mmCIF file of C-alpha atoms in Angstrom:
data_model
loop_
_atom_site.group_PDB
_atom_site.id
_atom_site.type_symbol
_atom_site.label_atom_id
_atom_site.label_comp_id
_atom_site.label_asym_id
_atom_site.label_seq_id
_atom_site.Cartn_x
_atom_site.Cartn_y
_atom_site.Cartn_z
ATOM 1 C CA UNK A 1 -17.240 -26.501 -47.159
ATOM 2 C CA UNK A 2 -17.105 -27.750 -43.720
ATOM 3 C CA UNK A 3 -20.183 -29.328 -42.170
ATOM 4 C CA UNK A 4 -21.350 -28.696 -38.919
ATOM 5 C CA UNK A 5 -21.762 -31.866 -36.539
ATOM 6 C CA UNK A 6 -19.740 -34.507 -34.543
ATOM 7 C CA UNK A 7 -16.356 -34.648 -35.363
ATOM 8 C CA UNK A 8 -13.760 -33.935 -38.103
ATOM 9 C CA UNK A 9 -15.623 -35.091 -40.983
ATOM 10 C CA UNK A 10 -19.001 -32.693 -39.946
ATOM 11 C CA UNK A 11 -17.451 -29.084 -38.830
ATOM 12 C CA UNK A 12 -17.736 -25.800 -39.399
ATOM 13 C CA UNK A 13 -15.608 -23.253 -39.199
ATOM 14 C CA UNK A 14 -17.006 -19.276 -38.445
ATOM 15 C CA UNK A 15 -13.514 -18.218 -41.210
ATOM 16 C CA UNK A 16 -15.593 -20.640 -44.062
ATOM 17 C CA UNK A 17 -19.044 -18.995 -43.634
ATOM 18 C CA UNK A 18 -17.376 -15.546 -44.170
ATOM 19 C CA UNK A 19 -15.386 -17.117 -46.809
ATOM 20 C CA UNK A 20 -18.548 -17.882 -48.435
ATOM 21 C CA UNK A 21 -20.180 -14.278 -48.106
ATOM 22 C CA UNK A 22 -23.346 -15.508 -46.243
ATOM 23 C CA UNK A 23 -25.909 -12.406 -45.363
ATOM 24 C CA UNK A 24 -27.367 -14.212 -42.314
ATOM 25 C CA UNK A 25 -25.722 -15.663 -39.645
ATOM 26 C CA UNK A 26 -27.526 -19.727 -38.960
ATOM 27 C CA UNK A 27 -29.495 -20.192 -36.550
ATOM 28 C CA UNK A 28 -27.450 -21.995 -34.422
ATOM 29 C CA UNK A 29 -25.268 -18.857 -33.648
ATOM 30 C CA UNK A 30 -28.071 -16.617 -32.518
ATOM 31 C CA UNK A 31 -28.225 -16.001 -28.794
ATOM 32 C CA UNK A 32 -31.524 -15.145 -27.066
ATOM 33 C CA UNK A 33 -32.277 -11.663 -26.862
ATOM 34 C CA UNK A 34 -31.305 -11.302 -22.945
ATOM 35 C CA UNK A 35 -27.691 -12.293 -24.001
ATOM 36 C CA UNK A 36 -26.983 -10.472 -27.267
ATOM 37 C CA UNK A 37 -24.601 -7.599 -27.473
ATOM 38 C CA UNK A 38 -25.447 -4.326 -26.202
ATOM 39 C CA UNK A 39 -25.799 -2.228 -29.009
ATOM 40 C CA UNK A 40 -23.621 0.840 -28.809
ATOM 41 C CA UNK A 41 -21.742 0.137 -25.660
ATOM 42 C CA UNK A 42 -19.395 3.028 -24.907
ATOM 43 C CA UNK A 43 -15.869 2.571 -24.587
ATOM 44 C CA UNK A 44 -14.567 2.472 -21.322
ATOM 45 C CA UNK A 45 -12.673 5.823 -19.885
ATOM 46 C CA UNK A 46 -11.628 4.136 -16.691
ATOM 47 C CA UNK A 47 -10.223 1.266 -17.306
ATOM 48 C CA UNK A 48 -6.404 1.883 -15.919
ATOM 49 C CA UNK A 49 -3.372 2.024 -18.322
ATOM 50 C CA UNK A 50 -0.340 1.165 -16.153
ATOM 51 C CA UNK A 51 3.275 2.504 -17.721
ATOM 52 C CA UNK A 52 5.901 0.039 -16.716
ATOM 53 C CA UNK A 53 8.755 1.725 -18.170
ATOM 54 C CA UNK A 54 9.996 0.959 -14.853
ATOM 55 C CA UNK A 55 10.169 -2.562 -15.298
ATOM 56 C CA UNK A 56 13.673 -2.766 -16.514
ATOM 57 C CA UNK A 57 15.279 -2.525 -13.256
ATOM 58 C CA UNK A 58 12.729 -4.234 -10.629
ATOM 59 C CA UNK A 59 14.342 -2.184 -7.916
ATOM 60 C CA UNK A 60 12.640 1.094 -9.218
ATOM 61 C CA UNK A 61 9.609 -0.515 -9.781
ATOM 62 C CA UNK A 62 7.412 2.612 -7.674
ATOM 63 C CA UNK A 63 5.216 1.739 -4.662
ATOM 64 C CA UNK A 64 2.471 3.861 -6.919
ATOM 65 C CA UNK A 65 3.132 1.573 -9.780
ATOM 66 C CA UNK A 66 1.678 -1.115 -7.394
ATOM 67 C CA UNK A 67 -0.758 0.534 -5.872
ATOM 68 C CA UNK A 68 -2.465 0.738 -9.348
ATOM 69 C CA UNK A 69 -2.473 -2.613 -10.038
ATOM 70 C CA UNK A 70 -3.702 -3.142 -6.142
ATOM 71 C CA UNK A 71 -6.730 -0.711 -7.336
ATOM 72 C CA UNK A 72 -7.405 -2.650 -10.846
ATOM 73 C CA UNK A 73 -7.360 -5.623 -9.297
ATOM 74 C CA UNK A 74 -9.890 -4.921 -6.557
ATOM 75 C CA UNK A 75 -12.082 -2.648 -8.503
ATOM 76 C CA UNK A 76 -12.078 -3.924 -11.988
ATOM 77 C CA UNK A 77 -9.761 -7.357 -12.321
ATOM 78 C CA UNK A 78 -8.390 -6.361 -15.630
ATOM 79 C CA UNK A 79 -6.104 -2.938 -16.723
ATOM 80 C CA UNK A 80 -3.826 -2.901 -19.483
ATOM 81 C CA UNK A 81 -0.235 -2.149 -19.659
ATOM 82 C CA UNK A 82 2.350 0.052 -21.920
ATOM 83 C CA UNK A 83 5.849 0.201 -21.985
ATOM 84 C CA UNK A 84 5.678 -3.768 -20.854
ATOM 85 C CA UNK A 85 9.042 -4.831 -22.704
ATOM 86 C CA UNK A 86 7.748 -6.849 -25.767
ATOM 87 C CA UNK A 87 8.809 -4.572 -28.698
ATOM 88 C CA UNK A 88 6.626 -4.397 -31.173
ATOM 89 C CA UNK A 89 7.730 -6.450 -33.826
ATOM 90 C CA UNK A 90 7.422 -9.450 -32.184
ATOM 91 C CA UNK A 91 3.943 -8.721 -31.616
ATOM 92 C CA UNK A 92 3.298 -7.473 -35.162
ATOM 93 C CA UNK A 93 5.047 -10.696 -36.186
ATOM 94 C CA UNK A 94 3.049 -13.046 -34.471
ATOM 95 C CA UNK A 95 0.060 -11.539 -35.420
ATOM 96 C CA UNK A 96 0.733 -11.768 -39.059
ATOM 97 C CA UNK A 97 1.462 -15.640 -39.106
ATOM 98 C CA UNK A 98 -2.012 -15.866 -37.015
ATOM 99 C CA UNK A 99 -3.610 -13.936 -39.690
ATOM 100 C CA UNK A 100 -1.871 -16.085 -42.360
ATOM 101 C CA UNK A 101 -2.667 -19.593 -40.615
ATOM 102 C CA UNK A 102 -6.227 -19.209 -40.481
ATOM 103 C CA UNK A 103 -5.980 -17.875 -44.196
ATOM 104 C CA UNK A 104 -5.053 -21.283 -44.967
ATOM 105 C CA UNK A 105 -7.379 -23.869 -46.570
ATOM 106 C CA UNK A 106 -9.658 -25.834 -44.397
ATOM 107 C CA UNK A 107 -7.730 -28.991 -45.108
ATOM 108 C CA UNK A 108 -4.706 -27.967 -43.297
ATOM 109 C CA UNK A 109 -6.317 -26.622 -40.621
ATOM 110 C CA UNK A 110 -8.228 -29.726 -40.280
ATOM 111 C CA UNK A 111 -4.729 -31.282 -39.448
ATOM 112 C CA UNK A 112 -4.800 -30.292 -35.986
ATOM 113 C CA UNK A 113 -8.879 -30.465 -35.310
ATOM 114 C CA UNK A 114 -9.728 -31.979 -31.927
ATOM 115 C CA UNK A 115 -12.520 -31.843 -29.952
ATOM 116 C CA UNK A 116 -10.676 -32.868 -27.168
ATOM 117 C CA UNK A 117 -10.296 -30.078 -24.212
ATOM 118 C CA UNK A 118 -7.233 -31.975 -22.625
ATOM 119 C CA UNK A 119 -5.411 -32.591 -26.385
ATOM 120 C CA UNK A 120 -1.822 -30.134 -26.054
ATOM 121 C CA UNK A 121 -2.429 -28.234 -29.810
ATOM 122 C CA UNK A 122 -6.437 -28.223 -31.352
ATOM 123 C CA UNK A 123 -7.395 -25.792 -33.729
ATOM 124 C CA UNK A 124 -11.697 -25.810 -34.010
ATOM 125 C CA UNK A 125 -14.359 -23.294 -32.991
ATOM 126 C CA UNK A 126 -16.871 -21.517 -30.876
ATOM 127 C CA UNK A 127 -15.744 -22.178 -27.173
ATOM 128 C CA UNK A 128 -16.156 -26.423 -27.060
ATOM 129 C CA UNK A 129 -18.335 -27.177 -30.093
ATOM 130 C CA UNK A 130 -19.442 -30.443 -28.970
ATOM 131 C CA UNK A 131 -21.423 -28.725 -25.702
ATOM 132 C CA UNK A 132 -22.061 -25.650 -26.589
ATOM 133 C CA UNK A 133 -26.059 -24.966 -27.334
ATOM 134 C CA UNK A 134 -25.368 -21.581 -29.342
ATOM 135 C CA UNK A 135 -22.196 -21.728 -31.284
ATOM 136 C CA UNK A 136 -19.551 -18.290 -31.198
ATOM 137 C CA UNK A 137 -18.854 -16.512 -33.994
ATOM 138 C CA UNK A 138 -14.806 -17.364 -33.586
ATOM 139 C CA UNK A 139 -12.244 -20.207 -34.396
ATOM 140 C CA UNK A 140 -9.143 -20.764 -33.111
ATOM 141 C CA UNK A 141 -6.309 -22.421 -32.570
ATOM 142 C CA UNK A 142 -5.121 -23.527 -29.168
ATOM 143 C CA UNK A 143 -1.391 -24.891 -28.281
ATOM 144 C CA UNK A 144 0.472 -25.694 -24.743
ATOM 145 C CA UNK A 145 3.436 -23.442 -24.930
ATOM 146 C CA UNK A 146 5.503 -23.337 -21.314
ATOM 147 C CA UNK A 147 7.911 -24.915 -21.091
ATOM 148 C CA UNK A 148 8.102 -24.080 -25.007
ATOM 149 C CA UNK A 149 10.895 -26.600 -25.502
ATOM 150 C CA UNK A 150 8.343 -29.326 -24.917
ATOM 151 C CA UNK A 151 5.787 -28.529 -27.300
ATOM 152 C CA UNK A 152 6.718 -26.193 -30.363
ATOM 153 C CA UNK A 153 7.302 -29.504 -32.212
ATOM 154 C CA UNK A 154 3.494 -30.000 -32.132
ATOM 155 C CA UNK A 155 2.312 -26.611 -33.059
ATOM 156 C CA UNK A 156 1.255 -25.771 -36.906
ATOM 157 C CA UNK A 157 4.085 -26.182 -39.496
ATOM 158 C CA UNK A 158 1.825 -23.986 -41.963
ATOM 159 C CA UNK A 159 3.043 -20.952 -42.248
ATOM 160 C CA UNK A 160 6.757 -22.431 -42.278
ATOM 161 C CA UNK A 161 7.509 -19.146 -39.989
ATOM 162 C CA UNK A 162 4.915 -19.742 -37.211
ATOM 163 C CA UNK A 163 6.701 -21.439 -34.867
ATOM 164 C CA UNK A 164 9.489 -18.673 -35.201
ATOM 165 C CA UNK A 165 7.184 -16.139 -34.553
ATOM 166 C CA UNK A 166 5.204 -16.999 -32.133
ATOM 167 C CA UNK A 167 7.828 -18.830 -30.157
ATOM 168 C CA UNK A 168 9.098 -15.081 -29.616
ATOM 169 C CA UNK A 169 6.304 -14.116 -28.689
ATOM 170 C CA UNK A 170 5.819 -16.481 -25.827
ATOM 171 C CA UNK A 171 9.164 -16.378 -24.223
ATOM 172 C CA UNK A 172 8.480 -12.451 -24.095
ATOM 173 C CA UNK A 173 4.999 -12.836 -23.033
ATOM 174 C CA UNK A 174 6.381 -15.945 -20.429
ATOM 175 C CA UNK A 175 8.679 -13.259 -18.875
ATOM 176 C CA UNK A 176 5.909 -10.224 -18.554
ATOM 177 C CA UNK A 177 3.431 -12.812 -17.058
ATOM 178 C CA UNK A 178 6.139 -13.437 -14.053
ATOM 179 C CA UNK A 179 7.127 -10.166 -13.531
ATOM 180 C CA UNK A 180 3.240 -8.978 -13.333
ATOM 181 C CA UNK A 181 2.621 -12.066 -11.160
ATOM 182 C CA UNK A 182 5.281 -10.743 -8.621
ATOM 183 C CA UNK A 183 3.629 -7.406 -8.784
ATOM 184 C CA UNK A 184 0.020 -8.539 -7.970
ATOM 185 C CA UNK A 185 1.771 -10.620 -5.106
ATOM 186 C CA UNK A 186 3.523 -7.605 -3.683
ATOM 187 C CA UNK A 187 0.004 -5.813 -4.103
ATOM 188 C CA UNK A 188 -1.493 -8.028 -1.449
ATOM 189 C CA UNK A 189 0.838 -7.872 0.370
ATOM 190 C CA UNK A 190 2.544 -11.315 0.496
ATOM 191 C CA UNK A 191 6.676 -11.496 -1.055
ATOM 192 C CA UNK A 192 7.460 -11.289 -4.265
ATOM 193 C CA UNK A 193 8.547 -13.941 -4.823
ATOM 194 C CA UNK A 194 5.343 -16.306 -3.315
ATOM 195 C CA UNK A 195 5.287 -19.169 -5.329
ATOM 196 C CA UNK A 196 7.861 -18.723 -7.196
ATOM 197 C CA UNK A 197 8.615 -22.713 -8.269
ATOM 198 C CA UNK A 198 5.082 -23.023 -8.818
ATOM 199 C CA UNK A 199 5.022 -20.839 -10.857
ATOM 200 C CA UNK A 200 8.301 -21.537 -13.079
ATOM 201 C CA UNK A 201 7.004 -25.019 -13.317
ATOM 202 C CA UNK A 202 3.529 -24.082 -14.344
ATOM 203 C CA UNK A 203 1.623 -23.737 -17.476
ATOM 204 C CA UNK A 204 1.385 -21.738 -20.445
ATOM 205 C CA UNK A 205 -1.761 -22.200 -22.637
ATOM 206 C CA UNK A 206 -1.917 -19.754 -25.916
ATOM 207 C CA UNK A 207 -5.260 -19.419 -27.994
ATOM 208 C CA UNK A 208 -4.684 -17.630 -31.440
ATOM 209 C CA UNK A 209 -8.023 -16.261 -32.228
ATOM 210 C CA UNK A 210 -9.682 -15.485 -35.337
ATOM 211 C CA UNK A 211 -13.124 -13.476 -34.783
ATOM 212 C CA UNK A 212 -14.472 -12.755 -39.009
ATOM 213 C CA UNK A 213 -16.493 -9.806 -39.946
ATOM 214 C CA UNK A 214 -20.141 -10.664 -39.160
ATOM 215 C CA UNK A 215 -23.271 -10.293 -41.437
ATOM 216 C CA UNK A 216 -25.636 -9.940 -38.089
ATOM 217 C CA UNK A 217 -22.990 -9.269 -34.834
ATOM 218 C CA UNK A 218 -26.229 -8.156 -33.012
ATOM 219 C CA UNK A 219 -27.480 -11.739 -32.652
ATOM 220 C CA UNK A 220 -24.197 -13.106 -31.712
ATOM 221 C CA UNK A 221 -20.762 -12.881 -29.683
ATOM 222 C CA UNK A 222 -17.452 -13.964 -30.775
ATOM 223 C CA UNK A 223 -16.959 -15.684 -27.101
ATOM 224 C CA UNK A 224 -19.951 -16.094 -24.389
ATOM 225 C CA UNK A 225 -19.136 -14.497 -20.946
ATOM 226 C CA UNK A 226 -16.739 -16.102 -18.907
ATOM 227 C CA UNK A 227 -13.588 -16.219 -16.897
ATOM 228 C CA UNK A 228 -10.308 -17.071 -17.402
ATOM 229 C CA UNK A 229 -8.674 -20.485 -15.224
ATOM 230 C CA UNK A 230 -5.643 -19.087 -14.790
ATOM 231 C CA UNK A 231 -4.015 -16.787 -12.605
ATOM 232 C CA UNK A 232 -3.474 -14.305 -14.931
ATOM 233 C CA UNK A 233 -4.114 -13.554 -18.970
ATOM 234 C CA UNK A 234 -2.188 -11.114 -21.312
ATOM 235 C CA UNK A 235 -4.237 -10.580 -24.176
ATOM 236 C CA UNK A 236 -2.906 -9.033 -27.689
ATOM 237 C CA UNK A 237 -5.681 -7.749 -29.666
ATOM 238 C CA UNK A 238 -5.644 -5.844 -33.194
ATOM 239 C CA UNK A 239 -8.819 -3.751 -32.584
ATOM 240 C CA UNK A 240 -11.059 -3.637 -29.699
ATOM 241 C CA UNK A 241 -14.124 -5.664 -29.181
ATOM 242 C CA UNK A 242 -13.233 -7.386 -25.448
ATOM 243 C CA UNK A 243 -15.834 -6.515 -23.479
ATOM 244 C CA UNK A 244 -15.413 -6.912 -19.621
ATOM 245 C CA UNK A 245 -17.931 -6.552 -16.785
ATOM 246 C CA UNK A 246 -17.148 -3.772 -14.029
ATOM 247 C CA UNK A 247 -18.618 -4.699 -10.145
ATOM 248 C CA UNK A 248 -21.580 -3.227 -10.893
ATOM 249 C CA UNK A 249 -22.066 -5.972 -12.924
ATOM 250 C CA UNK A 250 -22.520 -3.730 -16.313
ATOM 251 C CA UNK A 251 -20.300 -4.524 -19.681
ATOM 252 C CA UNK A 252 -17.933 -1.961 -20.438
ATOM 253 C CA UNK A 253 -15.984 -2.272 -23.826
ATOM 254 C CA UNK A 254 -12.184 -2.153 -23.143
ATOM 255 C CA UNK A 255 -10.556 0.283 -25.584
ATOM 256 C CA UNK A 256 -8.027 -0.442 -28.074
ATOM 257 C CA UNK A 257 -4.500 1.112 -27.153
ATOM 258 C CA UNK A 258 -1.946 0.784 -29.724
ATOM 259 C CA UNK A 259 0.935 -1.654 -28.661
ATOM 260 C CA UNK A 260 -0.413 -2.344 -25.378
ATOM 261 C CA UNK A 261 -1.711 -5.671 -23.813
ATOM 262 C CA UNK A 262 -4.355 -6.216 -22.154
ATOM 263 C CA UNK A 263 -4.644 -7.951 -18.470
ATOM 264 C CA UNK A 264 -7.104 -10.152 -16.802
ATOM 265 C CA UNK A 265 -7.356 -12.034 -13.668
ATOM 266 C CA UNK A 266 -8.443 -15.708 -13.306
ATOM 267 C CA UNK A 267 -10.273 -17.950 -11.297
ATOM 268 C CA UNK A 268 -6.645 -18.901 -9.666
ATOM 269 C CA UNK A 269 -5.623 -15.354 -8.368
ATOM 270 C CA UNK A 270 -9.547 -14.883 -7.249
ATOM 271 C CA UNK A 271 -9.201 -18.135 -4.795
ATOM 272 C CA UNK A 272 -5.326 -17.464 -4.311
ATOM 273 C CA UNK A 273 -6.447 -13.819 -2.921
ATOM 274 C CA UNK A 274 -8.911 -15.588 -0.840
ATOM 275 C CA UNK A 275 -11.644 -12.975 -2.652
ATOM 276 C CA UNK A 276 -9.714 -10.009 -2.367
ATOM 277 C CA UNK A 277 -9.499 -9.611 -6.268
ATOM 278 C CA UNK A 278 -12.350 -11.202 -8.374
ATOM 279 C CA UNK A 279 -11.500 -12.896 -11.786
ATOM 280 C CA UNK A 280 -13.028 -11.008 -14.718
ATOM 281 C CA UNK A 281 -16.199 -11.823 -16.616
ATOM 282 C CA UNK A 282 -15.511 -10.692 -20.290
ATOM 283 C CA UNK A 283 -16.620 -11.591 -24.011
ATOM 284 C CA UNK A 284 -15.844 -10.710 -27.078
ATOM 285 C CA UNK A 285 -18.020 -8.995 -29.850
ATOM 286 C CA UNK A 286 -18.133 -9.114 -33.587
ATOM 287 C CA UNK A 287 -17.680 -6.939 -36.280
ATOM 288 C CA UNK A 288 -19.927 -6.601 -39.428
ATOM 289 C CA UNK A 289 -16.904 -5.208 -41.449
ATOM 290 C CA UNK A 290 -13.724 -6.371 -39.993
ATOM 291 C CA UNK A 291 -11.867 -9.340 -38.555
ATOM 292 C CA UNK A 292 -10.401 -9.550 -35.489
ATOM 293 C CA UNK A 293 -7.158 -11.127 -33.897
ATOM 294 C CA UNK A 294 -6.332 -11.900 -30.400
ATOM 295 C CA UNK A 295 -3.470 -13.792 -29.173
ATOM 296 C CA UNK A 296 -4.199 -14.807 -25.134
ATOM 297 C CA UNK A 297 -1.393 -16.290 -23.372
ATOM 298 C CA UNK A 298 -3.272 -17.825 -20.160
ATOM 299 C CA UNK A 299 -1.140 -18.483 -16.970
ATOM 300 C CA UNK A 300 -1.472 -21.593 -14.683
ATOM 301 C CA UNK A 301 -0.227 -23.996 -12.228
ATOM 302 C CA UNK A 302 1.090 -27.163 -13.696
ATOM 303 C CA UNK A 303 -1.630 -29.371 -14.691
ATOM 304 C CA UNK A 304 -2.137 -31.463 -11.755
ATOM 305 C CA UNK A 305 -0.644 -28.787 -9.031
ATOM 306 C CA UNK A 306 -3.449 -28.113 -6.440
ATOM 307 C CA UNK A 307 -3.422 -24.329 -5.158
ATOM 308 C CA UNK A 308 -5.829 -22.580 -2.951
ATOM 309 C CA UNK A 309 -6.405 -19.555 -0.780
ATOM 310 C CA UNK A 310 -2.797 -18.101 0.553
ATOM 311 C CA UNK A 311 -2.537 -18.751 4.211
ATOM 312 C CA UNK A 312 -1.322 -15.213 4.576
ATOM 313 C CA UNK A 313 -4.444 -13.878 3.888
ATOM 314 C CA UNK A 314 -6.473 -16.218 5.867
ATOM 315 C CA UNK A 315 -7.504 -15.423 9.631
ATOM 316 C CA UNK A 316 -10.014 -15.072 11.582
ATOM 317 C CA UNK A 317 -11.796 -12.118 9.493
ATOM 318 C CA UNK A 318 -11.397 -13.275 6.652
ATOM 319 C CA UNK A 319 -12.049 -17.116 7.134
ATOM 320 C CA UNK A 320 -10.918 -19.270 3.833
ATOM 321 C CA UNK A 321 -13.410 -19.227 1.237
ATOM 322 C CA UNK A 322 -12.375 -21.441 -1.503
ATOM 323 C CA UNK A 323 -11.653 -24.865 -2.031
ATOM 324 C CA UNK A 324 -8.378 -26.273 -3.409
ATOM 325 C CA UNK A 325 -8.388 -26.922 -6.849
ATOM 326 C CA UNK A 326 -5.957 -27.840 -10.222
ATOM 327 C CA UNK A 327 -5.917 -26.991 -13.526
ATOM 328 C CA UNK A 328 -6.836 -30.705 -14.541
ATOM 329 C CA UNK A 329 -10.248 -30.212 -12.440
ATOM 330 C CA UNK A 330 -11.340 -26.909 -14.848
ATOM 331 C CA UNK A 331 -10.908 -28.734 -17.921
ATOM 332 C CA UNK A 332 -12.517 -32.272 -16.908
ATOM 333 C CA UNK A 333 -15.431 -28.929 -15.916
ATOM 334 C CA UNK A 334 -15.420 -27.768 -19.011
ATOM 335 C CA UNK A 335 -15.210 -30.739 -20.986
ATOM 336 C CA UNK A 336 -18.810 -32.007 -19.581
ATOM 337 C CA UNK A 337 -20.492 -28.712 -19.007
ATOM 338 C CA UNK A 338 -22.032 -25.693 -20.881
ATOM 339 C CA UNK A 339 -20.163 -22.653 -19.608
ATOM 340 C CA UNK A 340 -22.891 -20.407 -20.059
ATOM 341 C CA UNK A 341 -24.639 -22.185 -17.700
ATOM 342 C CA UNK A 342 -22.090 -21.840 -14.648
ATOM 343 C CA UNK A 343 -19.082 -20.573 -13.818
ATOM 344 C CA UNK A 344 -16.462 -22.821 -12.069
ATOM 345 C CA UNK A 345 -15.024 -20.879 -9.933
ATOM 346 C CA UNK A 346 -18.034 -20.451 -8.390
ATOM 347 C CA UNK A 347 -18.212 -24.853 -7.228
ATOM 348 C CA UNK A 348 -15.169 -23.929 -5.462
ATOM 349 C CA UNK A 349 -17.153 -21.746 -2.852
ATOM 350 C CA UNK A 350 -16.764 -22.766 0.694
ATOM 351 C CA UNK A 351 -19.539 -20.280 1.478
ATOM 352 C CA UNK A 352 -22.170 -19.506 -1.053
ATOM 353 C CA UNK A 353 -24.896 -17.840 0.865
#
């Protein structure tokens, strides 16, 4: 078995310990009691579902159909859509080579182990092992994926279909990302088309998530709270346990919708809408009798591409609150700080009182 510790050769993984049937979770997953699960958290009945049937010819795409995604945006910062254009295959496909890639044995995983934030493909667990004070139950394995011409070669080789799969996957998801992005734009009001080469010639980040059945999931979440870099995330789940915090600052547990995906906003959009829309706080919960898959594709600006409030929707009302920042910035953040402890987003406040 994998040991737990510095590096490669001391590590392990959340799959191995429910490989090995423990009853008890170690102690160095269990969260205090002010930050553990709620127990019996209802399932949300207002989160939005937003048909985009539409989608196929932009032209029709209705003035209510953007309207609620203005509303989800402002109110909630995450909705989910159906009828989005990926068919379901692909998504059943590359959620069977996740399942079957963290089936594999430890040693092949191991392959692509970093603990390196910055390193392109790094399969490990909990958020950033090497910081984090109470590890999640939850491994993963992360890859750059836009443009996907650039880095496929460097994703896992094991299963001999996964780069098939999942390459599908992400041009599909690549393409729902932009046409969302243009919809959010329209929804505050700036063109559709705002940022249009930034956005072509930004990144793509996917993390393939493997969250096992859990002896004790009341001690322990599968992610800590947090928010999302990006502008925006599409998230591909196989049963619910995303939980997402509304503005009165209470969890609500986002249900699970068959075939849909599921829609967050980042810290970008929150300082590219000046405030307007708020990047969603959300975690992830266990199960004590079933695994759970995710598959987040995370949108951002190219690595070293500085963005910051649109000018459009700064006057003298609604003075510019947020400095300029890059995607390069968040992970040199990450890589040196607890994220329980602080959210970045929030060192990018020009006015904090």
């Amino acid at each position: 078995m994998e040991q737990r510790g510095n590096g490669a050769s001391s590590f392990t993984s959340a799959v191995s310990l429910d490989q090995l049937g423990v009853s008890s979770i170690p102690q160095r997953y269990v969260l205090p009691p002010s930050q553990r699960p709620s127990p019996h958290l209802p399932i949300s009945t207002t989160l939005p579902i937003i048909d985009l049937s539409t989608l196929r010819d932009q032209s029709l795409v209705s003035k209510s159909t953007i309207n609620e995604i203005r509303i989800a945006c402002k109110e909630i910062g995450c909705f989910q859509v159906i009828n989005h254009g990926i068919d379901q295959s692909v998504m059943d496909e590359a959620l069977k080579v996740s399942t079957e890639f963290f089936n594999l044995p430890s040693d092949e995983k191991m392959r692509l182990f970093s603990e390196d934030v910055h390193k392109p493909v790094r399969y490990g667990t909990s958020l950033n092992q090497a910081r984090d004070e109470v590890y999640c139950w939850r491994d993963f394995i992360k890859h750059y994926s836009h443009p996907i011409s650039d880095w496929i070669h460097m994703w896992p080789s094991n299963p001999s279909n996964y780069r098939e799969s999942m390459g599908k996957y992400v041009k599909a998801v690549q393409i729902l990302q932009n046409q969302l992005l243009e919809m959010i734009f329209e929804s505050l009001g700036l063109n559709r088309s705002y940022l249009h080469e930034e956005i072509n010639g930004g990144s793509q980040t996917l993390a393939v998530n493997c969250y096992p059945a859990c002896p004790e999931p009341g001690l322990t979440l599968g992610i800590h709270p947090h928010s999302d870099y990006g502008s925006i995330t599409v998230l591909l789940q196989t049963r619910s346990g995303l939980e997402i915090k509304d503005k009165n600052n209470n969890w609500m547990a986002v249900p699970f919708v068959e075939g849909a995906l599921v829609v967050q906003l980042g810290d970008q959009m929150e300082v590219m809408s000046n405030g307007q829309y708020k990047s969603v706080i959300h975690r992830a919960t266990v199960n004590g009798d079933e695994k759970r898959f995710s598959i987040v594709s995370l949108h951002s600006f190219a690595m070293d591409t500085k963005m910051g409030p649109a000018m459009e929707l700064v006057d003298d009302q609604h003075p510019k609150s947020y400095k300029e920042f890059c995607f390069r910035e968040f992970l040199d953040f990450i890589s040196c700080n607890d994220i329980t402890k602080g959210r970045f987003v929030d060192t990018l406040k020009l006015n904090k009182s």
